[in-house]
XYZ file of N, CA and C in Angstrom:
834
model
N -83.253 118.146 323.021
C -84.597 118.096 322.432
C -85.198 119.244 323.021
N -86.459 119.265 322.211
C -87.633 120.348 322.657
C -89.071 120.082 321.577
N -89.583 120.992 321.505
C -90.856 120.877 320.785
C -91.013 122.542 320.874
N -91.880 122.581 319.142
C -92.479 123.774 319.256
C -94.249 123.644 319.014
N -94.711 124.614 318.890
C -96.269 124.475 318.863
C -96.635 124.812 317.340
N -97.147 124.673 316.474
C -97.528 125.256 315.204
C -98.340 126.002 315.456
N -98.774 127.057 314.089
C -99.991 127.568 313.962
C -101.213 127.157 314.124
N -101.537 126.252 313.801
C -102.773 125.347 313.886
C -102.524 124.127 315.178
N -101.855 124.441 316.477
C -101.777 123.989 317.324
C -100.950 122.522 317.496
N -100.336 122.366 316.377
C -99.822 120.881 316.524
C -98.253 120.871 317.524
N -98.178 120.320 318.091
C -96.445 119.873 318.551
C -95.218 119.243 317.621
N -94.354 119.758 317.376
C -93.259 119.686 316.659
C -92.410 118.938 317.448
N -91.892 117.967 317.099
C -90.320 117.442 318.452
C -89.329 117.473 317.330
N -88.143 117.922 318.032
C -86.850 118.185 317.554
C -86.105 117.846 318.376
N -84.982 117.425 317.708
C -83.867 117.132 318.715
C -82.426 117.825 318.297
N -81.630 118.068 318.615
C -80.138 119.130 318.055
C -78.734 118.492 319.212
N -77.671 118.321 318.514
C -76.504 118.216 318.857
C -75.570 118.609 318.104
N -74.261 118.903 318.615
C -73.296 119.555 317.854
C -73.300 121.189 317.799
N -72.465 121.930 317.112
C -71.911 123.054 317.269
C -71.821 123.369 315.671
N -72.251 124.930 315.114
C -71.572 125.222 313.940
C -72.778 125.301 312.921
N -72.609 125.054 311.737
C -74.164 126.014 310.712
C -75.063 124.979 311.057
N -76.505 125.453 311.247
C -77.256 124.558 311.141
C -77.768 123.674 310.128
N -77.820 122.024 310.662
C -78.175 121.290 309.453
C -79.502 120.426 309.974
N -80.515 120.901 309.427
C -81.753 120.191 309.616
C -81.832 118.710 308.896
N -82.328 118.156 309.170
C -82.363 116.394 308.885
C -84.526 116.332 308.667
N -84.635 115.866 307.239
C -86.071 115.777 307.531
C -86.341 114.062 307.230
N -87.003 113.667 307.629
C -86.943 111.847 307.341
C -88.043 111.795 306.566
N -88.459 110.512 306.279
C -89.103 109.922 305.160
C -90.829 109.625 305.728
N -91.640 109.041 305.030
C -92.635 108.602 305.201
C -93.009 107.461 306.318
N -93.427 107.935 307.421
C -93.451 106.792 308.254
C -92.869 106.548 309.145
N -91.514 107.216 309.203
C -90.507 107.019 309.875
C -90.347 108.279 311.063
N -89.107 108.466 311.259
C -88.590 109.833 312.531
C -87.112 110.107 312.508
N -87.175 110.884 313.068
C -85.497 111.613 313.159
C -84.486 110.137 313.501
N -84.984 109.501 314.393
C -84.028 108.487 314.813
C -83.533 107.666 313.781
N -84.138 107.820 312.909
C -84.041 107.239 311.403
C -82.225 107.268 310.790
N -81.646 108.511 311.824
C -80.410 108.992 311.365
C -79.428 108.560 312.646
N -79.678 107.527 313.484
C -78.953 107.386 314.359
C -77.853 106.775 314.126
N -77.229 106.392 312.834
C -75.987 105.854 312.466
C -75.549 107.421 312.280
N -75.758 108.183 312.122
C -75.058 109.898 311.137
C -74.826 110.578 312.425
N -76.057 110.992 313.697
C -75.914 111.866 314.184
C -74.358 112.492 314.648
N -73.664 111.514 315.420
C -72.485 111.478 315.919
C -71.327 112.613 315.188
N -71.357 111.874 314.192
C -70.111 112.314 312.888
C -70.486 113.653 312.040
N -71.755 113.673 312.193
C -72.428 115.085 311.595
C -72.437 116.349 312.225
N -72.425 116.113 313.520
C -72.513 116.999 314.889
C -70.724 117.360 314.791
N -69.997 116.488 314.576
C -68.663 117.134 314.766
C -68.218 118.430 313.588
N -69.565 118.840 312.326
C -69.465 119.372 311.723
C -70.427 120.710 312.008
N -71.546 120.443 312.575
C -72.666 121.089 312.142
C -73.151 121.006 313.364
N -74.367 122.318 313.975
C -75.310 122.477 314.525
C -76.497 121.168 314.047
N -76.469 119.817 314.157
C -77.446 118.923 313.635
C -79.251 119.355 314.422
N -79.817 119.003 313.517
C -81.519 119.218 314.178
C -81.972 118.026 313.466
N -82.488 117.010 314.094
C -83.616 116.177 313.570
C -84.972 116.706 314.020
N -85.738 116.498 313.215
C -87.308 116.814 313.498
C -88.121 115.721 313.237
N -89.229 115.515 313.892
C -90.443 114.665 314.035
C -91.460 115.219 313.209
N -91.758 114.766 311.740
C -92.641 115.594 310.776
C -94.423 115.128 311.729
N -95.281 116.084 311.518
C -96.143 115.540 312.404
C -96.962 114.414 311.766
N -97.790 114.073 312.824
C -98.021 112.219 313.054
C -97.551 111.190 312.801
N -95.684 111.664 313.037
C -94.382 110.817 313.090
C -93.543 111.001 314.779
N -93.001 109.926 314.749
C -91.989 110.347 316.192
C -93.133 110.591 317.029
N -92.385 111.434 317.872
C -92.505 112.126 319.022
C -93.765 113.531 318.854
N -93.798 113.466 317.803
C -94.579 115.215 317.449
C -96.208 114.756 317.457
N -96.611 115.604 317.710
C -98.202 115.090 317.713
C -98.939 114.411 316.439
N -100.076 113.945 316.768
C -100.678 113.444 315.727
C -102.170 113.575 315.544
N -102.747 114.882 315.074
C -104.243 115.274 314.981
C -104.317 114.657 313.664
N -105.713 114.907 313.652
C -106.504 114.364 312.631
C -106.586 114.921 311.240
N -105.938 116.379 311.410
C -105.786 117.513 310.346
C -104.366 117.544 309.785
N -104.222 118.121 308.860
C -102.809 118.789 308.406
C -101.581 117.898 307.641
N -102.193 116.600 306.794
C -101.365 116.051 306.277
C -101.442 116.219 304.995
N -100.518 117.076 304.938
C -100.252 117.476 303.261
C -98.817 118.252 303.164
N -98.115 117.779 302.139
C -96.894 118.475 301.780
C -96.685 119.710 302.400
N -97.663 120.737 301.882
C -97.921 121.747 302.098
C -98.103 122.337 303.522
N -98.258 121.622 304.273
C -98.398 121.757 305.886
C -97.239 121.165 306.715
N -96.304 120.381 305.938
C -95.281 119.692 306.280
C -94.479 121.340 306.211
N -94.620 121.580 305.022
C -93.834 123.012 304.607
C -93.683 124.034 305.269
N -95.095 124.337 305.891
C -95.112 125.333 306.548
C -95.052 124.835 307.993
N -95.018 123.891 308.762
C -93.997 123.246 310.146
C -92.760 123.498 310.055
N -92.045 122.860 308.832
C -90.698 123.465 308.595
C -90.221 125.084 308.779
N -91.361 125.821 307.985
C -90.805 127.034 308.270
C -91.239 127.837 309.984
N -92.168 127.159 310.525
C -92.483 127.449 311.918
C -91.319 126.924 313.046
N -90.791 125.732 312.184
C -89.484 125.244 313.332
C -88.326 126.508 313.297
N -88.430 126.803 311.944
C -87.020 127.871 311.696
C -87.070 129.144 312.285
N -88.105 129.376 311.972
C -88.632 130.617 313.342
C -88.671 130.780 314.263
N -88.696 129.144 314.693
C -89.067 129.525 316.251
C -87.932 129.326 317.279
N -86.791 128.523 316.194
C -85.000 128.283 316.518
C -84.506 129.770 315.993
N -85.031 130.777 315.690
C -84.388 131.492 315.027
C -83.153 131.118 314.251
N -83.465 129.861 313.253
C -82.282 129.295 312.422
C -81.625 130.027 310.829
N -80.608 130.207 310.748
C -80.440 131.076 309.930
C -79.349 130.591 308.470
N -79.143 130.492 307.571
C -78.133 129.928 306.845
C -78.016 128.577 306.684
N -79.623 127.803 306.608
C -79.507 126.736 307.047
C -79.222 125.809 305.792
N -78.923 124.365 305.987
C -78.482 123.607 305.376
C -79.838 122.456 305.711
N -80.666 122.105 304.400
C -81.833 121.218 304.985
C -81.756 120.120 303.904
N -81.766 118.771 304.358
C -81.371 118.003 304.171
C -83.076 116.844 304.240
N -83.281 116.571 303.425
C -84.690 115.766 303.346
C -84.387 114.178 302.803
N -84.990 113.474 303.209
C -84.730 112.157 302.770
C -86.222 111.534 302.336
N -86.152 111.100 300.905
C -87.719 110.548 300.554
C -88.656 111.392 300.869
N -90.047 111.477 301.265
C -90.932 112.474 301.791
C -90.027 114.147 301.728
N -89.412 113.836 302.950
C -88.597 114.961 303.292
C -88.051 115.969 301.789
N -87.653 115.317 300.630
C -87.704 116.261 299.563
C -88.755 117.039 299.109
N -89.885 116.098 299.195
C -91.248 117.250 298.491
C -91.173 117.996 299.577
N -90.858 117.860 300.910
C -91.050 118.968 302.058
C -90.006 120.153 301.720
N -88.849 119.825 301.341
C -88.011 120.854 300.815
C -88.495 121.595 299.410
N -89.269 120.782 298.922
C -89.577 121.636 297.481
C -90.879 122.323 297.750
N -91.825 121.869 298.391
C -92.854 122.948 298.469
C -92.559 124.168 299.306
N -91.533 123.912 300.757
C -90.812 124.905 301.368
C -90.422 126.066 300.369
N -89.660 125.781 299.325
C -89.211 126.762 298.193
C -90.137 126.827 297.713
N -91.252 126.565 297.163
C -92.082 127.299 296.429
C -93.007 127.993 296.975
N -93.264 127.673 298.440
C -94.209 128.930 298.856
C -93.283 129.848 299.823
N -91.812 129.529 300.284
C -91.281 130.558 301.162
C -90.050 131.075 300.417
N -89.839 130.181 299.306
C -88.430 130.800 298.660
C -87.261 130.069 299.015
N -86.158 130.705 299.403
C -84.878 130.328 300.254
C -84.603 131.204 301.193
N -86.141 131.544 301.622
C -85.891 132.428 303.133
C -85.146 131.304 304.236
N -83.734 131.815 304.814
C -83.333 131.224 306.266
C -82.680 129.900 305.586
N -82.544 129.800 304.662
C -81.637 128.459 303.762
C -80.393 128.811 303.200
N -79.505 128.054 303.351
C -78.453 128.377 302.485
C -78.160 127.336 301.620
N -78.395 125.843 301.697
C -78.226 125.234 300.566
C -79.233 123.978 300.612
N -79.208 122.616 299.828
C -80.334 121.939 299.988
C -79.900 120.423 300.089
N -79.938 119.413 300.279
C -79.469 118.405 300.035
C -80.741 117.480 299.780
N -80.431 116.391 298.953
C -82.498 115.962 298.120
C -81.674 114.532 298.383
N -82.602 113.333 299.163
C -81.552 112.499 299.381
C -82.941 111.635 299.096
N -82.779 110.671 297.424
C -83.521 109.294 296.852
C -84.854 109.521 297.002
N -85.267 110.851 296.549
C -86.941 111.021 296.291
C -86.544 111.238 294.671
N -87.811 110.354 293.768
C -88.376 110.907 292.626
C -89.002 111.871 292.524
N -88.991 113.121 291.668
C -90.019 114.127 291.318
C -91.474 113.738 291.195
N -91.527 112.493 290.939
C -92.748 111.708 290.500
C -93.087 110.852 290.732
N -94.122 110.385 291.499
C -94.118 108.693 291.972
C -95.380 107.691 291.135
N -95.909 108.365 290.820
C -96.889 107.535 289.679
C -96.241 107.477 288.187
N -96.784 106.587 287.582
C -96.288 106.131 286.219
C -97.191 106.994 285.325
N -96.946 107.739 284.247
C -97.047 108.561 283.430
C -96.697 108.424 281.961
N -97.542 108.652 280.877
C -96.890 108.586 279.491
C -95.704 109.131 279.331
N -95.332 109.713 280.274
C -93.894 110.735 280.091
C -92.863 110.353 281.084
N -93.154 109.451 282.023
C -92.522 109.114 283.240
C -92.421 107.685 283.686
N -91.647 106.751 283.481
C -91.258 105.772 283.872
C -90.618 105.314 284.990
N -90.190 106.262 285.621
C -89.439 105.747 287.167
C -90.435 106.046 287.866
N -91.437 105.279 288.331
C -92.265 105.309 289.171
C -91.890 104.514 290.296
N -92.630 104.603 291.985
C -92.450 104.147 293.033
C -92.770 102.383 292.779
N -91.779 101.453 293.320
C -92.062 100.337 293.049
C -93.684 99.826 293.505
N -94.070 100.361 294.883
C -95.124 99.489 295.257
C -96.831 100.835 294.920
N -96.338 101.745 294.941
C -97.575 103.248 294.856
C -97.144 103.678 293.477
N -97.597 103.276 292.512
C -97.580 104.030 291.511
C -99.002 104.329 290.700
N -100.059 104.231 291.227
C -101.570 104.647 291.151
C -102.500 104.615 291.852
N -103.236 104.996 291.492
C -104.669 104.867 292.430
C -104.906 103.544 293.169
N -105.248 102.516 292.499
C -105.245 101.323 292.744
C -104.395 100.780 293.823
N -102.847 101.277 293.405
C -102.044 100.823 294.127
C -101.986 101.894 295.534
N -102.399 102.851 295.278
C -102.500 103.835 296.490
C -103.104 103.044 297.902
N -104.529 102.470 296.974
C -105.635 102.272 297.935
C -105.164 100.670 298.289
N -104.108 100.064 297.879
C -103.984 98.993 298.616
C -102.994 98.705 299.588
N -101.992 99.943 299.275
C -100.959 100.342 300.152
C -101.729 100.342 301.520
N -102.760 101.307 301.541
C -103.662 102.192 302.613
C -104.119 100.702 303.478
N -104.696 100.159 302.459
C -105.525 98.855 303.319
C -104.410 97.739 304.215
N -103.141 97.710 303.413
C -102.229 96.772 304.178
C -102.065 97.249 305.538
N -101.830 98.772 305.361
C -101.336 99.610 306.657
C -102.435 99.539 307.599
N -103.616 99.709 307.113
C -104.492 99.898 308.082
C -105.071 98.750 308.983
N -104.971 97.279 307.977
C -104.908 96.148 308.712
C -104.219 95.515 309.326
N -102.825 96.164 309.198
C -102.142 95.520 310.097
C -100.554 95.987 310.026
N -100.594 97.374 310.630
C -99.483 98.059 310.924
C -98.026 97.297 310.969
N -97.993 96.323 312.177
C -96.945 95.824 312.428
C -95.996 95.113 311.232
N -97.387 94.508 310.434
C -96.518 93.816 309.340
C -96.178 94.635 308.330
N -96.882 95.731 307.985
C -96.629 96.475 307.170
C -95.109 97.362 307.691
N -94.943 97.607 308.716
C -93.772 98.053 309.292
C -92.375 96.968 308.892
N -92.975 95.629 309.270
C -91.652 94.792 309.189
C -91.497 94.696 307.455
N -92.456 94.973 306.957
C -91.851 94.648 305.279
C -91.255 95.912 304.630
N -91.640 97.064 305.614
C -90.574 98.416 305.266
C -89.625 98.467 305.384
N -89.223 97.675 306.934
C -87.891 97.475 307.049
C -87.207 96.477 306.413
N -87.941 95.754 305.353
C -87.153 95.069 304.455
C -86.969 95.341 302.931
N -87.524 96.449 302.908
C -87.125 96.958 301.458
C -86.383 98.203 301.975
N -85.993 99.148 302.596
C -85.981 100.180 302.455
C -83.943 99.855 302.726
N -83.361 98.892 303.613
C -82.227 99.013 304.118
C -81.410 97.843 302.748
N -80.543 98.070 302.395
C -79.566 96.948 301.447
C -78.760 96.024 302.160
N -78.423 96.570 303.949
C -77.888 95.796 304.837
C -78.562 95.558 305.455
N -78.420 94.886 306.884
C -79.051 94.704 307.674
C -78.736 95.186 309.080
N -80.026 96.318 309.317
C -79.673 96.981 310.880
C -79.293 95.724 311.755
N -78.501 96.174 312.955
C -78.250 95.181 313.866
C -79.954 94.994 314.946
N -79.570 94.173 315.754
C -80.687 93.464 316.468
C -81.768 95.001 317.204
N -80.716 95.686 317.929
C -80.771 96.846 318.623
C -81.133 97.986 317.510
N -80.911 98.383 316.777
C -81.275 98.950 315.407
C -82.929 98.693 315.225
N -82.809 97.869 314.717
C -84.344 97.146 314.214
C -85.104 97.396 315.590
N -84.589 96.969 316.697
C -85.938 97.156 317.410
C -86.471 98.928 317.714
N -85.152 99.470 317.625
C -85.657 101.245 317.667
C -86.303 101.529 316.912
N -85.805 101.167 315.289
C -86.729 101.669 314.310
C -88.219 101.307 314.282
N -88.209 100.237 314.535
C -90.097 99.401 314.685
C -90.488 100.382 315.317
N -89.952 100.254 316.776
C -90.342 101.257 317.757
C -90.975 102.712 317.379
N -90.047 102.962 316.538
C -90.572 104.240 316.154
C -91.544 104.553 315.002
N -91.268 103.787 314.214
C -92.481 103.399 312.788
C -93.774 103.589 313.356
N -93.903 102.701 314.518
C -95.112 102.293 315.828
C -95.434 103.243 316.238
N -94.934 104.623 316.474
C -95.933 105.752 316.905
C -96.585 106.900 315.939
N -96.457 106.421 314.372
C -97.254 107.118 313.340
C -98.517 106.124 313.298
N -99.616 106.587 313.427
C -100.838 105.995 313.391
C -101.099 106.137 312.073
N -102.044 104.711 311.854
C -102.063 104.474 310.252
C -103.136 105.715 309.480
N -104.032 106.014 310.081
C -104.474 107.290 309.723
C -103.479 108.686 309.018
N -102.816 109.160 310.127
C -101.893 109.534 309.609
C -100.981 109.326 308.117
N -100.490 108.633 308.193
C -99.813 107.655 307.290
C -100.310 107.911 306.018
N -101.500 107.182 305.959
C -102.745 107.146 304.899
C -103.046 108.417 304.087
N -102.939 109.413 305.185
C -103.907 110.546 304.536
C -102.541 111.289 303.860
N -101.318 111.372 304.464
C -100.245 111.762 304.071
C -99.497 111.422 302.729
N -100.056 109.957 303.016
C -99.213 109.600 301.389
C -100.420 109.632 300.415
N -101.727 109.993 300.550
C -102.425 110.087 299.405
C -102.140 111.726 299.040
N -101.636 112.584 299.845
C -101.267 113.719 299.272
C -99.571 113.756 298.577
N -99.215 113.025 298.970
C -97.545 113.037 298.966
C -97.316 112.440 297.624
N -97.961 111.144 297.239
C -98.036 110.239 296.378
C -98.338 110.771 294.819
N -99.599 112.304 295.224
C -99.760 112.018 293.777
C -99.373 113.718 293.355
N -98.789 113.929 293.690
C -97.550 115.418 293.240
C -96.374 115.040 292.116
N -96.456 116.202 291.395
C -95.575 116.138 290.279
C -94.409 117.035 290.279
N -93.386 117.011 290.607
C -92.789 118.231 291.204
C -91.240 118.310 289.840
N -92.019 118.099 288.630
C -90.897 117.953 287.921
C -91.006 119.597 287.282
N -91.997 120.669 287.306
C -91.627 121.652 286.527
C -91.239 122.806 287.854
N -91.188 122.238 288.918
C -90.523 123.279 289.992
C -88.702 122.895 289.997
N -88.487 121.866 289.722
C -87.258 121.770 290.296
C -86.428 122.112 289.382
N -86.303 122.569 288.000
C -85.227 123.736 286.960
C -85.419 125.070 287.674
N -86.541 125.467 288.824
C -86.639 126.861 289.012
C -85.475 127.030 290.200
N -85.301 125.833 291.080
C -84.900 125.689 292.179
C -83.295 126.681 291.668
N -82.647 127.860 292.898
C -81.528 128.367 292.737
C -80.594 128.043 294.026
N -81.378 127.328 294.868
C -80.585 126.894 295.795
C -79.307 125.996 295.706
N -78.166 126.203 295.904
C -77.085 125.274 296.281
C -77.676 124.017 296.622
N -77.333 122.975 296.010
C -77.904 121.883 295.974
C -77.250 120.670 295.590
N -77.186 119.316 296.997
C -76.519 118.644 296.449
C -77.671 117.189 296.023
N -77.617 115.907 295.171
C -78.473 114.978 295.144
C -77.812 113.707 295.500
N -78.243 112.667 296.382
C -77.896 111.423 296.526
C -78.666 110.713 296.162
N -78.177 109.659 295.462
C -78.718 108.514 294.488
C -78.476 107.259 294.753
N -79.333 106.778 295.426
C -79.030 104.929 295.927
C -79.371 103.955 294.641
N -78.213 103.252 294.028
C -78.238 102.371 293.072
C -78.809 101.474 293.284
N -79.144 100.778 294.416
C -79.854 99.387 294.722
C -80.553 99.754 295.482
N -81.450 100.615 295.573
C -82.796 100.895 296.195
C -83.763 99.809 295.249
N -84.988 99.853 296.260
C -85.977 98.795 295.787
C -87.639 99.677 296.067
N -87.654 100.806 296.372
C -88.648 101.519 296.598
C -88.481 102.414 295.018
N -87.389 102.987 294.597
C -87.791 103.809 293.250
C -86.363 103.387 292.501
N -86.426 102.814 291.076
C -85.971 102.867 290.349
C -84.413 104.004 290.066
N -83.234 104.161 290.491
C -82.443 104.995 290.643
C -82.641 106.357 289.651
N -83.013 106.068 288.333
C -83.073 107.158 287.810
C -84.009 108.408 287.694
N -85.090 107.269 288.317
C -85.683 108.640 288.928
C -84.904 109.639 290.513
N -84.569 108.970 291.108
C -83.768 110.335 292.006
C -82.767 111.081 291.166
N -81.981 110.354 290.205
C -81.156 110.808 289.552
C -81.715 111.932 288.744
N -83.002 111.962 288.196
C -83.425 112.782 287.535
C -83.526 114.227 288.370
N -83.542 114.129 289.772
C -83.310 115.261 290.374
C -82.042 116.429 290.085
N -81.347 115.417 290.070
C -79.980 116.304 289.945
C -80.087 116.548 288.585
N -80.051 116.044 287.707
C -80.300 116.886 286.353
C -81.592 118.000 286.128
N -82.459 118.039 287.122
C -82.962 119.026 286.878
C -82.894 120.381 287.304
N -82.469 120.187 288.755
C -81.814 121.301 289.502
C -80.796 121.880 289.128
N -80.880 123.086 288.354
C -79.739 124.127 287.494
C -78.374 123.691 288.717
N -76.974 123.496 288.331
C -75.629 123.401 289.156
C -75.852 122.630 290.239
N -76.582 121.420 290.741
C -76.733 120.510 291.628
C -75.720 119.390 291.183
N -74.993 119.077 292.235
C -74.008 118.104 292.268
C -74.859 116.511 292.523
N -74.517 115.408 292.116
C -75.158 114.326 292.195
C -74.121 113.266 292.483
N -74.585 112.526 293.508
C -73.511 111.654 293.981
C -74.241 110.512 294.025
N -73.110 109.277 293.460
C -74.158 108.059 293.520
C -73.848 107.013 294.903
N -74.608 105.963 295.515
C -74.497 105.210 296.598
C -74.225 103.802 295.759
N -73.447 103.519 295.146
C -73.440 102.131 294.728
C -73.767 101.472 295.509
N -73.748 100.757 296.616
C -73.978 99.898 297.545
C -75.348 99.971 298.444
N -76.168 101.001 298.279
C -77.348 101.670 299.690
C -78.512 101.208 298.731
N -79.226 100.591 299.697
C -80.558 100.964 299.171
C -81.699 102.302 299.269
N -82.892 102.292 299.948
C -83.494 103.626 299.663
C -83.014 104.222 301.132
N -82.629 103.661 302.547
C -82.127 104.480 303.215
C -80.447 104.649 303.398
N -79.730 104.862 301.804
C -78.374 105.526 301.733
C -77.248 105.826 302.761
N -77.743 106.898 303.524
C -77.644 107.243 304.600
C -77.016 106.231 305.913
N -77.851 104.945 305.861
C -77.590 103.809 306.694
C -77.046 102.647 306.073
N -77.001 102.304 305.086
C -76.043 101.412 304.351
C -74.653 101.808 304.100
N -74.378 103.134 303.789
C -72.966 103.749 303.649
C -72.653 105.039 304.190
N -73.164 104.945 305.803
C -72.540 106.384 306.697
C -71.509 106.911 306.381
N -70.385 105.980 306.165
C -68.973 106.632 306.275
C -68.960 107.738 304.724
N -69.979 107.027 304.000
C -69.191 108.130 302.776
C -70.578 109.263 302.441
N -71.430 108.883 303.243
C -72.724 109.540 303.364
C -71.996 110.747 304.295
N -71.539 110.683 305.221
C -70.616 111.855 306.107
C -69.750 112.950 305.271
N -69.155 111.874 304.567
C -67.812 112.622 303.907
C -68.863 113.627 302.827
N -69.356 113.202 302.578
C -69.808 113.974 301.021
C -71.089 114.865 301.988
N -71.981 114.953 302.992
C -72.726 115.585 303.504
C -71.802 116.968 303.825
N -70.688 116.413 304.811
C -69.794 117.584 305.187
C -69.062 118.240 304.500
N -68.626 117.625 303.191
C -68.032 118.277 302.381
C -68.555 119.440 301.827
N -70.102 118.892 301.448
C -70.669 119.945 300.759
C -71.066 121.136 301.894
N -71.290 121.274 303.030
C -71.437 122.379 304.214
C -70.340 123.037 304.435
N -68.940 122.542 303.784
C -68.024 123.678 303.636
C -67.242 124.119 302.485
N -67.937 124.045 301.297
C -67.604 124.110 299.953
C -68.447 124.891 299.423
N -69.019 125.658 300.163
C -70.253 126.712 299.575
C -70.881 126.829 298.791
N -71.036 125.405 298.816
C -72.179 124.873 297.491
C -71.783 125.208 295.970
N -70.392 125.362 295.726
C -70.159 125.706 294.477
C -69.317 124.947 293.854
N -69.130 123.555 294.740
C -68.572 122.360 293.804
C -69.609 121.507 292.628
N -70.060 122.185 291.857
C -71.335 121.196 291.334
C -70.624 120.514 290.109
N -71.530 119.420 289.841
C -70.739 118.516 288.386
C -71.590 117.234 289.274
N -71.532 116.262 288.443
C -71.695 115.323 288.389
C -70.602 113.762 289.208
N -70.699 113.238 290.229
C -69.523 112.747 290.752
C -70.311 110.955 290.621
N -69.195 110.138 290.594
C -69.731 108.753 290.960
C -69.726 108.751 292.641
């Protein structure tokens, strides 16, 4: 494990294990790198696996500034530079996907070899031409309600989150770990970041992506209707889409063996195996 300091003075924590091609895992909003606890050992048999705690999360710094997707993309860039990682596969889950998309928009494919996009729609709000909105944060009033709930009772909010992101039940030990990780992220950080994240619309960017891409979609997600994340696979040229029929939002947690097989296969196929697969 280790830390880097960003150009604006924030500590970003990361942990790594394994050897081989670098695989950087980027967690979702309010969580941390430890949400990949069921996956690290299996992935580390095939890659140098690096989990990062985004600013305001986990063991990274909790400043009062910088809670924009673009700044998170800059943090990712500075991590790759500090560790001198090359030919990286970046895997983003939920919020982690917009971090990758913003990185590609700002820095191109510098230091990247391929990308895995896990269960995130390109737009969270409803619009006349977009019906696959986030279940609970789909317009400005619902954003305000979410921020109020989180501010008033973070433990209750986190309990509710654990009830919605998994299709199955974590063990009591896993549940204790994950709730402890969520408690590390203060409400002010999460609220500011969600205010930026949830207003973005990435539909115009996705067709410009030329990085070999794998898109993972959960059929039983309570956060997004599956059609939103599946749209990502349709929009990115040559992307391969794989559906997880028995998973909720955290599909890597619900179907870990399928996740490991799919991701490690993508790491070794040079990104040329395209097309939709069930």
